[in-house]
Structure formats: structure tokens, C-alpha cells
Short mmCIF file of C-alpha atoms and ligand atoms in Angstrom, two decimals:
data_model
loop_
_atom_site.label_atom_id
_atom_site.label_comp_id
_atom_site.label_asym_id
_atom_site.label_seq_id
_atom_site.Cartn_x
_atom_site.Cartn_y
_atom_site.Cartn_z
CA MET G 1 198.06 -97.17 97.54
CA ALA G 2 195.79 -100.23 97.66
CA GLN G 3 195.28 -99.47 101.33
CA GLN G 4 194.30 -95.88 100.48
CA GLU G 5 191.80 -97.15 97.92
CA ASP G 6 190.24 -99.34 100.62
CA VAL G 7 189.93 -96.34 102.90
CA PHE G 8 188.26 -94.39 100.09
CA LYS G 9 185.75 -97.20 99.51
CA LYS G 10 184.93 -97.17 103.20
CA ILE G 11 184.41 -93.39 103.15
CA VAL G 12 182.03 -93.70 100.19
CA SER G 13 179.95 -96.37 101.92
CA HIS G 14 180.02 -94.43 105.19
CA ALA G 15 178.72 -91.37 103.33
CA LYS G 16 175.78 -93.43 102.15
CA GLU G 17 175.11 -95.32 105.36
CA TYR G 18 174.92 -92.14 107.42
CA GLY G 19 172.85 -90.02 105.04
CA PHE G 20 175.54 -87.79 103.59
CA VAL G 21 175.58 -88.72 99.88
CA PHE G 22 173.32 -91.01 97.82
CA GLN G 23 173.64 -91.98 94.23
CA SER G 24 171.06 -90.07 92.17
CA SER G 25 168.02 -92.08 91.02
CA GLU G 26 169.32 -95.07 92.95
CA ILE G 27 166.11 -97.12 92.73
CA TYR G 28 166.52 -96.91 88.93
CA ASP G 29 170.14 -98.07 89.23
CA GLY G 30 171.54 -94.56 89.32
CA LEU G 31 172.62 -91.94 86.84
CA ALA G 32 176.34 -91.76 86.11
CA ALA G 33 178.24 -89.02 87.95
CA VAL G 34 175.15 -87.45 89.51
CA TYR G 35 174.63 -87.56 93.28
CA ASP G 36 172.09 -86.45 95.88
CA TYR G 37 172.91 -85.12 99.32
CA GLY G 38 171.07 -86.68 102.24
CA GLN G 39 169.91 -85.34 105.57
CA ASN G 40 173.41 -84.92 106.99
CA GLY G 41 175.13 -84.12 103.70
CA VAL G 42 172.92 -81.13 103.00
CA GLU G 43 173.76 -79.63 106.41
CA LEU G 44 177.50 -80.11 105.94
CA LYS G 45 177.23 -78.65 102.46
CA ASN G 46 175.23 -75.64 103.66
CA ASN G 47 177.81 -74.99 106.38
CA ILE G 48 180.65 -75.05 103.84
CA LYS G 49 178.72 -72.58 101.70
CA ARG G 50 177.98 -70.35 104.67
CA TYR G 51 181.67 -70.30 105.66
CA TRP G 52 182.66 -69.28 102.13
CA TRP G 53 179.85 -66.75 101.67
CA ASP G 54 180.51 -65.03 104.98
CA ALA G 55 184.29 -65.01 104.43
CA MET G 56 183.68 -63.24 101.12
CA THR G 57 180.79 -60.89 101.84
CA LEU G 58 181.08 -60.15 105.58
CA LEU G 59 184.85 -59.86 105.85
CA ASN G 60 185.28 -57.75 102.71
CA GLU G 61 183.24 -54.59 102.52
CA ASN G 62 183.98 -54.35 98.79
CA ILE G 63 182.56 -57.80 97.91
CA VAL G 64 178.84 -58.32 97.30
CA GLY G 65 176.89 -61.38 96.22
CA ILE G 66 174.42 -62.17 93.44
CA ASP G 67 172.35 -65.16 92.37
CA SER G 68 172.03 -65.30 88.58
CA ALA G 69 169.92 -67.72 86.54
CA ILE G 70 171.28 -71.00 85.19
CA PHE G 71 169.83 -70.32 81.74
CA MET G 72 171.50 -67.46 79.95
CA HIS G 73 171.43 -66.00 76.48
CA PRO G 74 173.30 -68.48 74.25
CA THR G 75 175.49 -65.74 72.77
CA ILE G 76 177.12 -65.43 76.20
CA TRP G 77 178.78 -68.80 75.64
CA LYS G 78 179.90 -67.78 72.17
CA ALA G 79 181.45 -64.61 73.64
CA SER G 80 183.12 -66.43 76.52
CA GLY G 81 184.73 -68.95 74.16
CA HIS G 82 182.94 -71.95 75.62
CA VAL G 83 181.12 -72.88 72.41
CA ASP G 84 184.39 -73.10 70.49
CA ALA G 85 186.97 -73.98 73.12
CA PHE G 86 185.45 -75.68 76.17
CA ASN G 87 186.69 -79.07 75.09
CA ASP G 88 188.53 -82.02 76.56
CA PRO G 89 190.69 -84.32 74.43
CA LEU G 90 189.21 -87.82 74.53
CA ILE G 91 190.61 -91.15 73.44
CA ASP G 92 189.05 -94.62 73.35
CA ASN G 93 190.59 -98.01 73.85
CA ARG G 94 189.27 -100.24 71.07
CA ASP G 95 189.44 -103.43 73.12
CA SER G 96 187.80 -102.37 76.38
CA LYS G 97 185.62 -99.73 74.63
CA LYS G 98 186.47 -97.47 77.56
CA ARG G 99 186.86 -93.74 77.09
CA TYR G 100 189.60 -91.63 78.70
CA ARG G 101 190.79 -88.07 78.78
CA ALA G 102 194.09 -88.12 76.89
CA ASP G 103 195.54 -85.38 79.10
CA VAL G 104 194.63 -87.27 82.27
CA LEU G 105 196.30 -90.47 81.03
CA ILE G 106 199.53 -88.52 80.51
CA GLU G 107 199.23 -86.71 83.84
CA GLU G 108 198.90 -90.08 85.58
CA GLU G 109 202.07 -91.20 83.81
CA LEU G 110 203.86 -88.10 85.09
CA ALA G 111 202.66 -88.85 88.62
CA LYS G 112 204.28 -92.30 88.33
CA PHE G 113 207.71 -90.67 87.83
CA ASP G 114 207.11 -88.53 90.92
CA ALA G 115 206.13 -91.61 92.90
CA LYS G 116 209.36 -93.38 91.82
CA ILE G 117 211.44 -90.43 92.99
CA GLU G 118 209.62 -90.35 96.33
CA LYS G 119 210.29 -94.07 96.73
CA GLU G 120 214.04 -93.60 96.19
CA ILE G 121 214.03 -90.78 98.73
CA ALA G 122 212.14 -92.84 101.30
CA LYS G 123 214.62 -95.72 100.87
CA ALA G 124 217.61 -93.40 101.28
CA ARG G 125 216.11 -91.71 104.30
CA LYS G 126 215.81 -95.08 105.97
CA ARG G 127 219.41 -95.96 105.08
CA PHE G 128 221.02 -92.68 106.18
CA GLY G 129 218.80 -91.89 109.17
CA ASP G 130 219.29 -88.49 110.79
CA ALA G 131 222.18 -87.58 108.52
CA PHE G 132 219.91 -87.61 105.43
CA ASP G 133 219.85 -84.42 103.40
CA GLU G 134 216.95 -84.64 100.95
CA GLN G 135 217.91 -81.64 98.84
CA GLN G 136 221.44 -82.96 98.35
CA PHE G 137 220.15 -86.43 97.51
CA ARG G 138 217.73 -85.03 94.90
CA THR G 139 220.51 -83.12 93.15
CA THR G 140 223.26 -85.73 93.30
CA ASN G 141 221.76 -89.24 93.23
CA ALA G 142 222.22 -90.64 89.71
CA ARG G 143 219.02 -92.67 89.70
CA VAL G 144 216.87 -89.78 90.94
CA ILE G 145 218.44 -87.44 88.40
CA GLU G 146 217.75 -89.90 85.60
CA ILE G 147 214.05 -90.27 86.56
CA ALA G 148 213.65 -86.52 87.00
CA GLU G 149 215.13 -85.86 83.55
CA LYS G 150 212.71 -88.31 81.95
CA ARG G 151 209.84 -86.71 83.82
CA ASP G 152 210.82 -83.18 82.82
CA ALA G 153 211.20 -84.17 79.17
CA LEU G 154 207.74 -85.76 79.14
CA HIS G 155 206.31 -82.79 80.97
CA ALA G 156 207.72 -80.32 78.44
CA ARG G 157 206.43 -82.34 75.49
CA PHE G 158 202.99 -82.66 77.10
CA ALA G 159 202.72 -78.96 77.96
CA LYS G 160 203.65 -78.02 74.39
CA ALA G 161 201.10 -80.41 72.87
CA MET G 162 198.36 -79.02 75.14
CA ASN G 163 199.24 -75.42 74.41
CA ASP G 164 199.35 -76.06 70.65
CA ASN G 165 196.11 -78.07 70.85
CA ASN G 166 198.02 -80.77 69.00
CA LEU G 167 195.80 -83.85 69.26
CA GLU G 168 198.06 -86.10 67.15
CA GLU G 169 201.01 -85.31 69.38
CA LEU G 170 198.94 -86.17 72.49
CA ARG G 171 198.20 -89.57 70.95
CA GLN G 172 201.84 -90.02 70.00
CA ILE G 173 202.91 -89.33 73.60
CA ILE G 174 200.51 -92.05 74.80
CA ILE G 175 201.96 -94.48 72.23
CA ASP G 176 205.61 -93.55 72.96
CA GLN G 177 205.12 -93.85 76.73
CA GLU G 178 203.54 -97.26 76.16
CA ILE G 179 200.51 -96.28 78.24
CA VAL G 180 198.04 -99.16 78.44
CA CYS G 181 194.31 -99.17 79.15
CA PRO G 182 193.87 -100.16 82.81
CA ILE G 183 190.90 -102.38 81.87
CA SER G 184 192.06 -104.27 78.75
CA GLY G 185 195.79 -103.86 79.33
CA THR G 186 196.26 -103.09 75.61
CA ARG G 187 197.63 -100.17 73.61
CA ASN G 188 194.93 -100.33 70.93
CA TRP G 189 194.04 -96.61 71.01
CA THR G 190 191.81 -94.56 68.69
CA ASP G 191 192.70 -91.04 67.54
CA VAL G 192 192.31 -88.21 70.04
CA ARG G 193 189.21 -86.05 69.46
CA GLN G 194 187.91 -82.86 71.02
CA PHE G 195 184.69 -83.13 72.99
CA ASN G 196 182.60 -80.11 74.07
CA LEU G 197 181.54 -80.36 77.70
CA MET G 198 178.44 -78.16 77.62
CA PHE G 199 174.94 -79.63 77.94
CA ARG G 200 172.43 -78.22 75.48
CA THR G 201 168.68 -78.04 75.66
CA GLU G 202 165.83 -76.27 73.87
CA MET G 203 163.97 -73.26 75.18
CA GLY G 204 160.48 -72.40 73.95
CA SER G 205 158.02 -74.63 72.09
CA THR G 206 159.13 -75.86 68.69
CA ALA G 207 155.99 -74.35 67.10
CA ASP G 208 157.27 -70.78 67.65
CA GLY G 209 160.79 -71.76 66.80
CA SER G 210 162.85 -72.84 69.76
CA MET G 211 166.29 -71.68 70.73
CA THR G 212 169.23 -73.85 71.76
CA VAL G 213 170.40 -72.88 75.23
CA TYR G 214 173.15 -74.31 77.41
CA LEU G 215 173.23 -75.34 81.02
CA ARG G 216 175.97 -73.09 82.39
CA PRO G 217 179.34 -74.86 82.75
CA GLU G 218 180.51 -72.20 85.24
CA THR G 219 178.77 -69.57 87.31
CA ALA G 220 181.31 -66.87 86.42
CA GLN G 221 179.60 -65.64 83.25
CA GLY G 222 176.49 -64.75 85.27
CA ILE G 223 178.74 -62.37 87.21
CA PHE G 224 180.36 -60.83 84.14
CA VAL G 225 177.08 -60.07 82.41
CA ASN G 226 175.82 -58.43 85.63
CA TYR G 227 179.00 -56.43 86.16
CA LEU G 228 177.43 -53.12 85.09
CA ASN G 229 174.19 -53.72 87.02
CA VAL G 230 176.02 -54.34 90.27
CA GLN G 231 178.67 -51.67 89.79
CA LYS G 232 176.07 -49.00 89.07
CA THR G 233 173.29 -49.95 91.53
CA GLY G 234 175.76 -50.78 94.31
CA ARG G 235 177.92 -47.71 93.50
CA MET G 236 180.92 -49.99 93.64
CA ARG G 237 184.42 -48.60 93.22
CA ILE G 238 187.30 -50.58 91.86
CA PRO G 239 188.76 -52.75 93.31
CA PHE G 240 185.61 -54.71 94.15
CA GLY G 241 184.28 -58.24 93.90
CA ILE G 242 181.07 -60.12 93.10
CA ALA G 243 180.49 -63.53 94.67
CA GLN G 244 178.06 -66.24 93.63
CA ILE G 245 177.20 -69.80 94.65
CA GLY G 246 175.32 -71.99 92.23
CA LYS G 247 174.97 -75.11 90.13
CA ALA G 248 177.14 -75.75 87.09
CA PHE G 249 176.94 -78.57 84.56
CA ARG G 250 179.60 -80.34 82.53
CA ASN G 251 179.22 -83.41 80.39
CA GLU G 252 182.45 -84.91 81.78
CA ILE G 253 184.01 -87.64 79.66
CA VAL G 254 185.22 -89.76 82.49
CA ALA G 255 183.30 -89.47 85.69
CA ARG G 256 185.10 -91.26 88.48
CA GLN G 257 185.99 -90.88 92.12
CA PHE G 258 182.56 -90.31 93.58
CA ILE G 259 181.66 -86.64 93.98
CA PHE G 260 185.09 -85.48 92.79
CA ARG G 261 184.00 -85.24 89.17
CA MET G 262 180.27 -84.86 88.67
CA ARG G 263 178.12 -83.86 85.72
CA GLU G 264 176.00 -81.57 87.91
CA PHE G 265 177.89 -79.81 90.67
CA GLU G 266 178.04 -76.60 92.60
CA GLN G 267 180.57 -73.80 92.45
CA MET G 268 181.44 -70.88 94.70
CA GLU G 269 183.00 -68.23 92.51
CA MET G 270 184.17 -64.70 93.14
CA GLN G 271 185.27 -62.30 90.43
CA PHE G 272 187.41 -59.43 91.69
CA PHE G 273 187.61 -56.40 89.38
CA VAL G 274 190.86 -54.44 89.45
CA ARG G 275 192.83 -51.76 87.62
CA PRO G 276 194.72 -53.01 84.57
CA GLY G 277 198.35 -53.58 85.54
CA SER G 278 197.57 -54.40 89.18
CA GLU G 279 196.19 -57.86 88.45
CA LEU G 280 199.27 -59.91 89.31
CA GLN G 281 199.54 -58.29 92.73
CA TRP G 282 195.88 -59.09 93.39
CA PHE G 283 196.40 -62.60 92.07
CA GLN G 284 199.11 -63.08 94.70
CA LYS G 285 196.89 -61.64 97.41
CA TRP G 286 193.95 -63.88 96.56
CA LYS G 287 196.20 -66.96 96.44
CA GLU G 288 197.27 -66.24 100.02
CA THR G 289 193.77 -65.29 101.21
CA ARG G 290 192.20 -68.43 99.82
CA LEU G 291 194.86 -70.73 101.23
CA ARG G 292 194.33 -69.14 104.65
CA TRP G 293 190.58 -69.85 104.37
CA HIS G 294 191.32 -73.53 103.75
CA LYS G 295 193.94 -73.86 106.48
CA ALA G 296 191.70 -72.25 109.13
CA LEU G 297 189.62 -75.43 109.05
CA GLY G 298 192.50 -77.30 110.67
CA LEU G 299 192.44 -80.31 108.35
CA GLY G 300 196.27 -80.27 108.28
CA ASP G 301 198.51 -77.68 106.60
CA ALA G 302 200.58 -80.36 104.86
CA LYS G 303 197.54 -81.48 102.90
CA TYR G 304 197.55 -78.39 100.67
CA ARG G 305 199.78 -77.33 97.82
CA PHE G 306 199.68 -74.91 94.92
CA HIS G 307 199.91 -76.24 91.40
CA ASP G 308 200.63 -73.62 88.74
CA HIS G 309 199.04 -74.29 85.35
CA ASP G 310 201.19 -75.35 82.40
CA LYS G 311 198.45 -74.65 79.93
CA LEU G 312 196.76 -71.34 80.52
CA ALA G 313 193.10 -71.14 79.54
CA HIS G 314 192.39 -68.92 76.55
CA TYR G 315 191.56 -66.00 78.85
CA ALA G 316 194.22 -66.20 81.59
CA ASN G 317 197.62 -64.59 82.18
CA ALA G 318 198.30 -66.49 85.44
CA ALA G 319 196.58 -69.47 87.04
CA THR G 320 197.11 -71.81 89.93
CA ASP G 321 195.17 -74.55 91.66
CA ILE G 322 194.91 -75.22 95.36
CA GLU G 323 195.30 -78.98 95.59
CA PHE G 324 194.25 -81.11 98.53
CA GLU G 325 195.62 -84.52 99.44
CA MET G 326 192.71 -86.90 98.83
CA PRO G 327 193.05 -90.67 99.39
CA PHE G 328 193.71 -90.87 95.62
CA GLY G 329 196.47 -88.24 95.60
CA PHE G 330 196.77 -84.43 95.50
CA LYS G 331 193.81 -83.09 93.50
CA GLU G 332 192.45 -79.69 92.52
CA VAL G 333 189.85 -78.25 94.85
CA GLU G 334 190.03 -74.60 93.86
CA GLY G 335 191.31 -72.59 90.91
CA ILE G 336 192.63 -69.03 91.12
CA HIS G 337 192.87 -67.33 87.76
CA SER G 338 193.96 -63.97 86.48
CA ARG G 339 191.41 -63.68 83.66
CA THR G 340 192.64 -60.32 82.28
CA ASN G 341 189.88 -58.20 80.72
CA PHE G 342 189.01 -61.02 78.35
CA ASP G 343 185.43 -61.73 79.45
CA LEU G 344 184.25 -58.13 79.85
CA SER G 345 185.83 -57.17 76.50
CA GLN G 346 184.19 -60.10 74.77
CA HIS G 347 180.77 -59.23 76.19
CA GLU G 348 181.31 -55.63 75.12
CA LYS G 349 182.06 -56.86 71.61
CA PHE G 350 179.22 -59.37 71.33
CA SER G 351 176.51 -57.31 73.06
CA GLY G 352 177.47 -53.96 71.59
CA LYS G 353 177.07 -52.39 75.08
CA LYS G 354 179.85 -50.34 76.62
CA ILE G 355 181.26 -52.19 79.65
CA GLN G 356 183.78 -49.83 81.16
CA TYR G 357 184.65 -48.28 84.47
CA PHE G 358 185.36 -44.61 84.96
CA ASP G 359 188.13 -44.39 87.52
CA PRO G 360 187.72 -41.04 89.33
CA GLU G 361 191.25 -41.21 90.77
CA LEU G 362 192.89 -41.71 87.37
CA ASN G 363 190.25 -39.64 85.60
CA GLU G 364 190.02 -42.25 82.82
CA SER G 365 187.84 -45.14 81.66
CA TYR G 366 189.02 -48.70 81.19
CA THR G 367 187.83 -52.30 81.01
CA PRO G 368 188.62 -53.79 84.44
CA TYR G 369 190.91 -56.78 84.82
CA VAL G 370 189.64 -59.74 86.79
CA ILE G 371 190.98 -62.16 89.38
CA GLU G 372 188.74 -65.17 89.85
CA THR G 373 188.62 -67.58 92.76
CA SER G 374 186.59 -70.67 91.88
CA ILE G 375 185.98 -73.56 94.23
CA GLY G 376 183.77 -76.63 93.87
CA VAL G 377 181.44 -77.13 96.85
CA ASP G 378 181.38 -80.87 96.25
CA ARG G 379 185.15 -81.23 96.07
CA MET G 380 185.45 -79.18 99.23
CA PHE G 381 182.87 -81.49 100.84
CA LEU G 382 184.90 -84.51 99.73
CA SER G 383 188.15 -83.11 101.11
CA VAL G 384 186.51 -82.39 104.47
CA LEU G 385 184.92 -85.83 104.61
CA CYS G 386 188.08 -87.74 103.62
CA SER G 387 190.35 -85.96 106.07
CA SER G 388 187.85 -86.29 108.91
CA TYR G 389 187.17 -90.01 108.65
CA GLU G 390 188.93 -92.25 111.16
CA GLU G 391 188.53 -95.82 112.33
CA GLN G 392 189.88 -95.55 115.83
CA ALA G 393 191.06 -98.46 117.97
CA LEU G 394 189.95 -97.85 121.55
CA GLU G 395 191.72 -98.93 124.71
CA ASN G 396 188.96 -101.40 125.56
CA GLY G 397 189.62 -103.29 122.31
CA GLU G 398 186.61 -101.86 120.44
CA THR G 399 186.82 -99.64 117.39
CA ARG G 400 184.79 -96.58 116.69
CA VAL G 401 184.28 -94.75 113.43
CA VAL G 402 184.51 -91.04 114.00
CA LEU G 403 184.24 -88.04 111.71
CA HIS G 404 186.54 -85.36 113.07
CA LEU G 405 184.65 -82.67 111.14
CA PRO G 406 185.64 -79.08 111.89
CA ALA G 407 182.97 -78.31 114.52
CA PRO G 408 181.49 -75.29 112.69
CA LEU G 409 180.84 -77.50 109.65
CA ALA G 410 179.30 -80.45 111.51
CA PRO G 411 175.66 -81.21 110.50
CA THR G 412 174.57 -81.57 114.14
CA LYS G 413 176.29 -79.52 116.82
CA CYS G 414 175.04 -81.34 119.89
CA ALA G 415 172.93 -84.33 120.86
CA VAL G 416 170.98 -84.36 124.09
CA MET G 417 170.35 -87.76 125.69
CA PRO G 418 168.48 -88.83 128.82
CA LEU G 419 170.45 -91.62 130.50
CA VAL G 420 167.24 -93.63 130.92
CA ARG G 421 163.76 -93.25 129.47
CA LYS G 422 162.01 -92.62 132.79
CA ASP G 423 162.08 -90.69 136.10
CA GLY G 424 161.53 -87.35 134.33
CA LEU G 425 164.90 -87.47 132.53
CA PRO G 426 163.40 -87.31 128.99
CA GLU G 427 161.40 -84.24 129.98
CA LYS G 428 164.50 -82.54 131.38
CA ALA G 429 166.45 -83.41 128.22
CA ARG G 430 163.66 -81.97 126.03
CA GLU G 431 163.83 -78.73 128.03
CA ILE G 432 167.51 -78.42 127.15
CA VAL G 433 166.83 -79.16 123.47
CA ASN G 434 164.10 -76.55 123.43
CA ASP G 435 166.54 -73.97 124.66
CA LEU G 436 169.55 -74.88 122.46
CA LYS G 437 167.68 -75.50 119.22
CA PHE G 438 167.31 -71.79 118.45
CA ASP G 439 171.06 -71.43 118.06
CA PHE G 440 172.44 -74.88 117.25
CA ALA G 441 171.39 -77.90 115.19
CA THR G 442 170.42 -80.11 118.15
CA HIS G 443 169.36 -83.79 118.21
CA TYR G 444 167.34 -85.54 120.84
CA ASP G 445 168.11 -89.26 121.18
CA GLU G 446 166.76 -91.70 123.76
CA LYS G 447 167.00 -95.05 121.96
CA ASP G 448 169.61 -97.78 122.74
CA SER G 449 172.40 -97.78 125.29
CA ILE G 450 174.30 -94.56 125.91
CA GLY G 451 177.43 -96.10 124.34
CA LYS G 452 175.58 -96.85 121.10
CA ARG G 453 174.11 -93.38 121.04
CA TYR G 454 177.59 -91.85 121.41
CA ARG G 455 178.85 -94.00 118.48
CA ARG G 456 176.02 -92.84 116.25
CA GLN G 457 176.89 -89.22 116.91
CA ASP G 458 180.63 -89.90 116.41
CA ALA G 459 179.83 -91.39 113.01
CA ILE G 460 178.16 -88.19 111.82
CA GLY G 461 180.72 -85.93 113.46
CA THR G 462 178.61 -84.33 116.21
CA PRO G 463 181.09 -82.36 118.36
CA PHE G 464 179.15 -82.54 121.64
CA CYS G 465 176.88 -85.00 123.44
CA ILE G 466 174.98 -83.85 126.53
CA THR G 467 173.76 -86.53 128.91
CA VAL G 468 171.00 -85.93 131.43
CA ASP G 469 171.01 -88.19 134.52
CA HIS G 470 169.43 -88.29 137.97
CA GLN G 471 171.93 -85.81 139.37
CA THR G 472 170.73 -83.31 136.73
CA LEU G 473 167.35 -83.18 138.43
CA GLU G 474 169.03 -82.29 141.70
CA ASP G 475 171.67 -79.73 140.69
CA ASN G 476 171.05 -78.76 137.04
CA THR G 477 174.37 -80.16 135.83
CA VAL G 478 174.86 -82.49 132.86
CA THR G 479 177.68 -84.53 131.37
CA LEU G 480 179.26 -82.87 128.36
CA ARG G 481 181.14 -85.34 126.17
CA GLU G 482 183.58 -84.12 123.57
CA ARG G 483 183.75 -86.09 120.30
CA ASP G 484 187.49 -86.23 119.58
CA SER G 485 188.91 -86.74 123.07
CA MET G 486 185.79 -88.56 124.36
CA GLN G 487 186.40 -86.63 127.58
CA GLN G 488 183.44 -86.02 129.80
CA SER G 489 183.00 -83.13 132.16
CA ARG G 490 180.25 -82.08 134.48
CA VAL G 491 178.89 -78.68 133.55
CA ASN G 492 176.05 -76.43 134.50
CA ILE G 493 173.11 -76.28 132.09
CA ALA G 494 173.37 -72.50 132.20
CA ASP G 495 176.95 -72.69 130.84
CA LEU G 496 176.15 -75.00 127.90
CA HIS G 497 175.30 -72.29 125.44
CA LYS G 498 178.59 -70.46 125.72
CA LEU G 499 180.71 -73.63 125.80
CA ILE G 500 179.11 -74.91 122.61
CA HIS G 501 179.00 -71.58 120.84
CA ASP G 502 182.72 -70.93 121.29
CA ARG G 503 183.54 -74.12 119.41
CA VAL G 504 180.86 -74.50 116.76
CA SER G 505 180.07 -71.09 115.37
CA ILE G 506 181.15 -70.17 111.84
CA ASN G 507 182.11 -66.95 113.53
CA SER G 508 184.96 -68.71 115.34
CA LEU G 509 186.40 -69.72 111.95
CA LEU G 510 185.93 -66.28 110.44
CA ARG G 511 187.81 -64.69 113.32
CA LYS G 512 190.88 -66.74 112.41
CA LEU G 513 190.86 -65.06 109.00
CA SER G 514 190.92 -61.42 109.93
P1 ATP D 1 189.42 -80.37 86.29
O1 ATP D 1 190.77 -80.02 85.72
O2 ATP D 1 189.46 -81.25 87.50
O3 ATP D 1 188.43 -80.80 85.25
P2 ATP D 1 188.85 -77.60 86.03
O4 ATP D 1 190.24 -77.03 86.07
O5 ATP D 1 188.17 -77.74 84.72
O6 ATP D 1 188.82 -78.99 86.83
P3 ATP D 1 187.60 -75.18 86.85
O7 ATP D 1 187.01 -74.92 85.53
O8 ATP D 1 188.78 -74.36 87.27
O9 ATP D 1 187.95 -76.74 86.98
O10 ATP D 1 186.44 -75.12 87.94
C1 ATP D 1 186.63 -74.58 89.23
C2 ATP D 1 186.32 -75.58 90.31
O11 ATP D 1 185.06 -76.22 90.08
C3 ATP D 1 187.31 -76.74 90.40
O12 ATP D 1 188.43 -76.37 91.16
C4 ATP D 1 186.49 -77.82 91.07
O13 ATP D 1 186.52 -77.67 92.47
C5 ATP D 1 185.09 -77.56 90.57
N1 ATP D 1 184.76 -78.50 89.50
C6 ATP D 1 185.06 -78.41 88.18
N2 ATP D 1 184.57 -79.44 87.51
C7 ATP D 1 183.93 -80.23 88.40
C8 ATP D 1 183.20 -81.46 88.32
N3 ATP D 1 183.01 -82.07 87.15
N4 ATP D 1 182.68 -81.98 89.45
C9 ATP D 1 182.84 -81.36 90.64
N5 ATP D 1 183.51 -80.21 90.77
C10 ATP D 1 184.05 -79.63 89.68
#
């Protein structure tokens, strides 16, 4: 674990050193849990968004996009339940004065039981070798059974407390489990309190009477309140979806782990409107579709798992998370929720406007049910960055830091380098850049030795380097170096476009999905 934490620290400093992510307002010592994306980060982020947007709107003829405003009428948040129920349970340690989410403290305790079980299994696997049967061991080993029973009991108690919104019981669980503050090491805990995560601000000058408005904590409500506009103007027929990418804001209690939990972040959400009664089938379909989208990136299938929710949000009748294995454990990257007709019904009630769909096949009107897929751009960015980072020992004894980014997401697709800065090689290299730049993010680099230039591109994940040498002037061939294998091949300038395109286009990813 300590080793994993080291790796994570290195990834965070790499992200800064190479212009991916900076702390916000850094020259003023930063602003907690707010980050800026640098020259490479913004490109990677835009590519992630493009991959999502195209997978939604190009591959599905019944999904369209919108871009709604961040400010919305405050009654929307009353109707959606966010004013009354968008809370996290917080608890303070009186000695360290540090604040925690009570539910997260208990979840970390549960993870410790899982880690103990995994340790027993690893030990047994070593002892029994090939003959080891994990399933049998899990169900028969006394120690594993004992730990699992304790875990399940804690889990059941925790789930009940969360579902009942029982804050005293949450505190009691923390006391009974003897959970200590990681900073002070003590169990001197305050009561558990609810904390609303929405940021508020004022709209309008105070002279005319201002109105309290909220910074949206999710983009979804902008879709719900535009449901009728899009359905009518786009002549959409159920089932259909509306997709949106945009900023969301949450006053998170504990902001840790870099861009994993931010106070200003970006979401990519899609609300899919279906016939009542068909929602669980669509829920299943979207679970599979979304997992396929993730896996097509090739970051490793074993790094994903589903985690079904114990506590369903006030609006949901089924919910699961897609979790990704970060250096600090499996963590939620995307949520898939069956939101019933809760939101549309609430907006119908609060606005007094009829929000219904007339189904010509059934010849009846109803309030559509909704399946939501909701993914954080920043968490997706973090998962891509963490799984791509490698410090590689080379045969010649050197090490190189390489980002094995999926090529279609890489900020720069190819770098063109003259071997030396004379004899007409820079001019020839510029010619190539001037041709490729219309289709690919292309760098020109002539400074330092060729080896150093390759390392710089490896560190930002550029899939291809193209080197122009004296032979190029004679026969129009260049050296094409591939990032991961470091293999070099001699290719014709005329063939470059196709070779690069086949590997780096978002299109190549999308084709894996259909
Ligand atoms: P968590 O349990 O981690 O607080 P959540 O279940 O509240 O997350 P959702 O409301 O389902 O999250 O939001 C959908 C997605 O938005 C999440 O899967 C995540 O990728 C992203 N997200 C939510 N909160 C944050 C945050 N504070 N910073 C970055 N991304 C976030």
C-alpha cells in the first residue's frame, strides 16, 4: 500500500511537471480541492469528452445533446430534493480538529476486512500452489469465515443506519468499531451532523431584492427541465436520451486524493427516457454499454468492477457504480441509476406544467421513467492517467517515464524532429508538420539530443515520433518511432497519414463499440 501511495505521489507531481494539472490559484497558495488543467491536460480532457460525446450522440440516433446554464431557477433544487436531502453526514475529531465523512470512515473500515480476507487467500495460494481452490477456501476456512461474518454484520448495520438516516447510529458504529482519527489517533468524536453540499450565491442587486441561487451540484436537472423542449422540437419518440457535458459544484466535506474529489468538477450525463415498466431492462443495457465504453480504451479489463448501491438515493429504484482500480483502491468513476419518474413528476408538481409523453403505440400518456448514466470527466482523467503511468527500466540501464495513454486520447499525436538543426532538415520537418497538423495535434521539436526529445514525448504520452534525417532528403522516407515498443521503422512520408490515423482517431475507438 505504501508503495502504491508513492506511485500516486509521483503521478501527481508528473501531472504538474508536464502541464497536465495545476493547483488552482497556486501563486496564492492554492484553493482547496480546486484544480486547473494545463496545456496537455486540457487536450487529454477534451479528447475524453469527445470520445464520450461521440459515443452517445453519433452512435445512437435517438440520443441528442444540450448545453444548459449553470444557474437555474432555485425551485428546481427544491423539486429535485437537493435543498432538503443533498447532505453528507460529517463528524469531527475534537483533538485533531479534522473533519470526516462518517460514512467514508465506516466504508474504510469495511475495506480493511476485505483486505484481511485477501491476505489470507494470498497466503493460502502460496502454500497450496496449483492445487488451490479459492472458492472452496472462502467457504471452508474458519478464519476467513469469521472475518467475513464480522464484515457482513457491520455492513448490514451500516446500510440500515444510512437508509434510516440515523446519525446517532452512524456515530455509535464508529465508537463500537473503535475507529480512530488517522491524524490524532484518538476516538474523541463529535456528534454526526448533516451538511448540505450545494454552494449558494445571490443573483441580482440587493437594491431590487436579490434571489438566492445555487451552483448546480449535477448537470442532470438541466436535462429534466428541458425534457419537453427537446422532445417537442426534436420530435423525439420514446425511448430517447439527452446528453450533456458541463461543470458541477459540490462543497465537499473532505477533499482529498487530488482531482478525485473536487469542489468544482465536470460531469458527462445522459438521461434516457423510457416506458414505465421497461426501466430495469434499460438499466441492464446501459450498464453493459457503459462498461464496454470503458473497456474499449484498453486500460485493463480487470481494473473495472460494478458496485451496487446499498443505500438508494431518494429517487432511485436501482443503482450501480462502475469502479476503477486507482492506486488508492477501487473507486467510483461512473454511476448508473434508474431514477424512476421522480424528477419529471416533481417538476410537474412544482412548476404546474404538464410533463407527459403521449405514446402513439400505446395510445396513452405517461410520465417517462429515466435511466441515467453519470460520469465525472476528472475522475475519468485520473483513471486514465494512473493506469498509463510507468517508470520503465530500459536494457541500457536507464529508466524512462512513459505515459501509455490510449492513442486517441493523447494530447499530442505525433512529434516531428529534424535529426540535426542544419542541412535543410528543419525545413523538411516543417513541411511534414504543415501537412499533418490539419488532422492531428502535431509538435515540432528541434532542441536537445534526439534521445532527450523522445523522452519528453514519452512523458506526455505522444504515440508517434517522426525523425527527419539526411536520407529523408534523398528518398522521402522518415523514421517512425512507436512510444510503447520504442520500435523504429522506415516509412514513406506519403504513408504517414494513414499509419497515424489508424491508431489515433477517436473513430478507431468508436468502431470497437458498435
Ligand atoms: P461520491 O460517492 O464519490 O461522493 P457520488 O455517488 O456522490 O460520488 P454522483 O452523484 O453519482 O457521485 O455523481 C456522478 C459522477 O460525478 C461520479 O461517478 C463522479 O465521477 C463524479 N463526481 C461526483 N462528485 C465529484 C467530485 N466531488 N469531484 C469529482 N468528480 C465527482
